[in-house]
Amino acid sequence: MKKYQNYINGKWVDAKSGKTFENRNPANWDEVVGIFPKSSKEEVDEAVKAARTAFEKWRLVPAPKRGDILKTVGDIMVRRKEEVAMLMTREMGKVLMETRGDVQEGIDTAYYAASEGRRLFGHTVPSELSNKFNMSIRVPIGVAGIVTPWNFPMAIPTWKIFPALLCGNTVVFKPASDTPATATVLVEILLEAGVPEGVVNIVHGGGSEVGMAIVDHPDVDLVSFTGSTAVGKKISELASKNLKRVSLELGGKNAQIVMDDADLNLALEGVLWGAFGTTGQRCTATSRLILHEKIHDQFVSMLVERTKKLRLGDGLLPPTDVGPCVNEGQRNTDHSYVEIGLKEGAKLVCGGNIATGAGLDKGWFYQPTIFTGVTPNMRIAKEEIFGPVLSVIKIKSLDEAINVLNDTIYGLSSSIYTKNINDAFRAIRDIKAGITYINGPTIGAEAHMPFGGVKQTGNGHREGGWTVFEFFSEWKAVYVDYSGKLQKAQIDT
Ligand code: UN1
């Protein structure tokens, strides 16, 4: 069994206390994937110190050169794609096809960041005075604290770490304790590609000890976090003590609308993938299905029939469609929401229980579950479950569909299936979400597009695309006066 370490200031090291934690395969809890250091504030202090020292050199490396390193990172990820995907499946359970996709998203992010090294555009603007030159340039900020979830163990850390590095920041990285092995491989890859000592540091351990110590550290200049809205609020409060820059990617209660004119087979493939892909454990997962009354009954029966055929199992085995929940706690949460839905009077039409049978008895498997008769005020229509539980709501019109979709504290992803172009454009205009798909499921964001949500899904920042470089760099306004005399802005007119 492999023993993993922290990487701090250019060295692989254990936690000072010698404490460790285990990481087990959620499809087979007898298998220990690795043993990891259970770190504390002490290790965070060392990592931040190293990152602070390394920053003074790293910020001076030309951005195209930093980009070249990220190009090599992408190349190494291509080479190690299969191995990393298999490790990721063992670590958090999603099926191999999806863990390959997760690594691919990291590769795309690496190449995109590499090319940005030759852009990082600023602006030049005419001055109001003669013989004076105005420009704005992007400058690095400092030490970035990166705290990431387990559901995209490679993609999400790369969304944050690659742009952070490209912009000239150094990094202290705390991955989820359910997926520390994949995160460690990412650090190995960065080192092999030539990232200098101290520029990237990884500290394993719990969120309340390690994560919060990073957020609270006076020498961490910015924090990027993906996770629950509850934790995001705590981070925001803590970071506000020093007015730290914080990017939060939080919960969702994403919905797919299916109108009466939609291609129902296409909409069916979409919701199966959106609701039960990654066992429903995506921030972008479809957890509400909003059906026009004219197609409701037909669509529900098509959906239930196909959902019952989904094959649960170990994500490494080819026939598997749906892997396990990430851990026992998540499966308990899923089941508790089923009990809540039943109490609220929703109708359970599929699943609703722990999955048992051959190959399932040593994993955290849960049956893909569908409730109909859900009304927008029920908790199963409002709260993020983060599991394979879908709530179906019946509506009579496009206006009602959009109102129901918007009736949530969240606003990450959304989808509408319709052939009516006018309805599609009204949906694009009126849906309150960071992402809207037309005739596609709520999942499937691409690395070079802005990613993030409105309302309590985030705090206004976007990852991915050109927008993420805004977060990881600071603007400096520069004035060059070449007149050789004192010129007074606003006064010498
Ligand atoms: C997430 O669920 O946190 O769009 C990220 C998608 C993926 C990323 C999801 N490309 O579903």
XYZ file of C-alpha atoms in Angstrom, residues 54 92 131 136 174 218 239 315 341 373 431 472:
12
model
C 9.453 31.435 -4.096
C -13.583 8.371 -5.834
C 3.586 63.580 -24.290
C -2.676 48.990 -17.806
C -5.195 21.518 -0.079
C -2.208 36.492 6.841
C -11.025 35.831 4.479
C -16.178 2.147 -12.372
C -39.180 13.417 -0.246
C -45.233 15.011 -8.151
C -32.942 31.994 -16.886
C -5.493 35.494 -10.542
